mmCIF file of C-alpha atoms in Angstrom:
data_model
loop_
_atom_site.group_PDB
_atom_site.id
_atom_site.type_symbol
_atom_site.label_atom_id
_atom_site.label_comp_id
_atom_site.label_asym_id
_atom_site.label_seq_id
_atom_site.Cartn_x
_atom_site.Cartn_y
_atom_site.Cartn_z
ATOM 1 C CA MET N 83 -0.318 0.131 0.028
ATOM 2 C CA ASN N 84 1.594 3.498 -1.050
ATOM 3 C CA GLU N 85 0.893 6.356 1.147
ATOM 4 C CA LYS N 86 -1.727 7.963 -0.541
ATOM 5 C CA GLU N 87 -3.315 4.991 -0.043
ATOM 6 C CA THR N 88 -2.479 5.187 3.718
ATOM 7 C CA LEU N 89 -3.686 8.115 4.080
ATOM 8 C CA ILE N 90 -6.856 7.714 2.560
ATOM 9 C CA LYS N 91 -7.673 4.195 4.473
ATOM 10 C CA LYS N 92 -7.071 6.728 7.371
ATOM 11 C CA GLU N 93 -9.405 9.072 6.156
ATOM 12 C CA LYS N 94 -12.310 6.303 5.972
ATOM 13 C CA ASN N 95 -12.111 5.305 9.513
ATOM 14 C CA LYS N 96 -12.489 8.761 11.065
ATOM 15 C CA LEU N 97 -15.145 9.204 8.473
ATOM 16 C CA LYS N 98 -16.753 6.154 9.344
ATOM 17 C CA LYS N 99 -16.761 6.867 12.780
ATOM 18 C CA ILE N 100 -19.071 9.527 12.637
ATOM 19 C CA PHE N 101 -21.578 7.839 10.678
ATOM 20 C CA LYS N 102 -21.435 4.642 12.270
ATOM 21 C CA GLU N 103 -24.263 4.858 13.965
ATOM 22 C CA ILE N 104 -26.289 5.808 10.325
ATOM 23 C CA ASP N 105 -29.478 3.465 9.621
ATOM 24 C CA GLU N 106 -28.854 0.512 8.010
ATOM 25 C CA ASN N 107 -31.007 1.186 4.439
ATOM 26 C CA LYS N 108 -28.592 4.154 4.038
ATOM 27 C CA LEU N 109 -25.379 2.694 4.593
ATOM 28 C CA LYS N 110 -24.361 1.712 1.213
ATOM 29 C CA PHE N 111 -25.239 4.742 -0.360
ATOM 30 C CA VAL N 112 -22.908 6.658 3.180
ATOM 31 C CA MET N 113 -20.053 4.498 2.647
ATOM 32 C CA THR N 114 -19.774 5.286 -1.444
ATOM 33 C CA LEU N 115 -19.598 9.175 -0.337
ATOM 34 C CA ILE N 116 -16.958 8.036 2.602
ATOM 35 C CA ASP N 117 -14.930 6.464 0.145
ATOM 36 C CA ARG N 118 -15.130 9.625 -2.667
ATOM 37 C CA LEU N 119 -14.801 11.868 0.200
ATOM 38 C CA ALA N 120 -11.975 10.313 2.097
ATOM 39 C CA TRP N 121 -10.096 10.341 -1.671
ATOM 40 C CA LEU N 122 -11.133 14.122 -1.997
ATOM 41 C CA ASN N 123 -9.581 14.993 1.443
ATOM 42 C CA VAL N 124 -5.963 13.273 0.446
ATOM 43 C CA SER N 125 -6.047 14.730 -3.230
ATOM 44 C CA VAL N 126 -6.654 18.468 -1.946
ATOM 45 C CA LYS N 127 -4.437 18.037 0.611
ATOM 46 C CA GLU N 128 -1.781 17.010 -2.017
ATOM 47 C CA LEU N 129 -2.998 19.946 -4.467
ATOM 48 C CA GLU N 130 -2.750 22.036 -1.650
ATOM 49 C CA ASP N 131 0.925 20.833 -1.238
ATOM 50 C CA ASN N 132 1.754 20.962 -5.043
ATOM 51 C CA ILE N 133 0.314 24.400 -4.638
ATOM 52 C CA ASP N 134 2.676 26.156 -2.012
ATOM 53 C CA LYS N 135 5.496 24.599 -3.713
ATOM 54 C CA ASN N 136 4.805 25.773 -7.277
ATOM 55 C CA GLY N 137 2.824 28.648 -6.984
ATOM 56 C CA THR N 138 -0.613 29.798 -8.330
ATOM 57 C CA THR N 139 1.329 30.476 -11.838
ATOM 58 C CA ILE N 140 3.777 28.509 -13.690
ATOM 59 C CA PRO N 141 6.308 28.692 -16.163
ATOM 60 C CA TYR N 142 6.110 27.158 -19.911
ATOM 61 C CA ASP N 143 8.005 26.921 -23.035
ATOM 62 C CA ASN N 144 5.986 24.278 -25.492
ATOM 63 C CA GLY N 145 9.225 24.125 -27.613
ATOM 64 C CA GLY N 146 7.703 26.021 -30.624
ATOM 65 C CA GLY N 147 9.498 29.203 -28.926
ATOM 66 C CA GLN N 148 7.045 30.308 -27.274
ATOM 67 C CA SER N 149 7.129 30.432 -23.760
ATOM 68 C CA GLY N 150 5.839 32.459 -20.405
ATOM 69 C CA ILE N 151 3.587 31.938 -17.388
ATOM 70 C CA LYS N 152 0.436 30.145 -16.674
ATOM 71 C CA ASP N 153 -2.071 29.803 -14.331
ATOM 72 C CA ASN N 154 -1.010 26.523 -12.342
ATOM 73 C CA PRO N 155 -3.329 23.900 -13.284
ATOM 74 C CA ASP N 156 -3.730 22.441 -9.436
ATOM 75 C CA VAL N 157 -5.594 25.849 -8.306
ATOM 76 C CA LYS N 158 -8.295 24.576 -11.034
ATOM 77 C CA THR N 159 -9.036 20.830 -10.114
ATOM 78 C CA LEU N 160 -8.535 22.398 -6.074
ATOM 79 C CA ILE N 161 -10.931 24.652 -6.168
ATOM 80 C CA GLN N 162 -13.715 21.831 -8.517
ATOM 81 C CA TYR N 163 -12.542 19.068 -5.335
ATOM 82 C CA THR N 164 -13.491 22.067 -3.150
ATOM 83 C CA ARG N 165 -16.555 22.096 -4.387
ATOM 84 C CA ASN N 166 -17.482 18.514 -4.446
ATOM 85 C CA ILE N 167 -16.179 18.048 -0.744
ATOM 86 C CA THR N 168 -19.099 20.294 0.176
ATOM 87 C CA THR N 169 -21.518 19.073 -2.224
ATOM 88 C CA ILE N 170 -20.544 15.782 -0.751
ATOM 89 C CA THR N 171 -20.141 16.424 3.338
ATOM 90 C CA LYS N 172 -23.651 18.330 2.626
ATOM 91 C CA GLN N 173 -25.017 15.402 1.491
ATOM 92 C CA LEU N 174 -24.251 13.030 4.114
ATOM 93 C CA VAL N 175 -24.980 15.281 6.657
ATOM 94 C CA ASP N 176 -28.272 15.998 5.083
ATOM 95 C CA LEU N 177 -28.974 12.161 5.609
ATOM 96 C CA VAL N 178 -27.955 11.943 9.632
ATOM 97 C CA PRO N 179 -31.316 12.695 11.683
ATOM 98 C CA ALA N 180 -32.311 15.716 12.834
ATOM 99 C CA ASP N 181 -31.875 15.640 16.183
ATOM 100 C CA ARG N 182 -28.066 14.325 15.887
ATOM 101 C CA LYS N 183 -27.415 16.789 13.129
ATOM 102 C CA GLU N 184 -25.555 19.684 14.705
ATOM 103 C CA SER N 185 -22.747 16.962 16.610
ATOM 104 C CA LYS N 186 -22.374 15.282 12.807
ATOM 105 C CA LEU N 187 -21.687 18.390 11.379
ATOM 106 C CA ASP N 188 -19.068 19.856 14.135
ATOM 107 C CA GLN N 189 -17.188 16.113 13.990
ATOM 108 C CA LEU N 190 -16.973 16.645 9.997
ATOM 109 C CA MET N 191 -16.195 20.599 10.033
ATOM 110 C CA ASN N 192 -13.429 19.725 12.735
ATOM 111 C CA GLU N 193 -11.568 16.689 10.383
#
C-alpha cells in the first residue's frame, strides 16, 4: 500500500466513525460518499502542497519558441475538488437524523 492509499484509509476510518450509527438502509450510499470524500480530502492536501511548492502560476515552454507564465492547473482542480467536498459533506449531513445533525456537522467540519 502506497502513502496515498494509507492516508485515504485513515481518512475513511475517521469518517466512518462519524457515521457509525447511520441507518442500515442508507449505509451503502453513505459508504460510497465516504470513499469519495476520503479520496478528495487526501487529494486536496496533495494539491495544496503542490501549489505551496510551485505557486499559483508556473512557467511554460511549448518548445516552439513560445514561453511564459500560465496559471497553475492545480488551482483549478483544487477549486473543483473543494466544491465536490462541500457537496458530498452536505449530502452526508442531510442523511443524519435532525436531532444528531449538529454534532455530526461539527465533527465533519473539525476533521
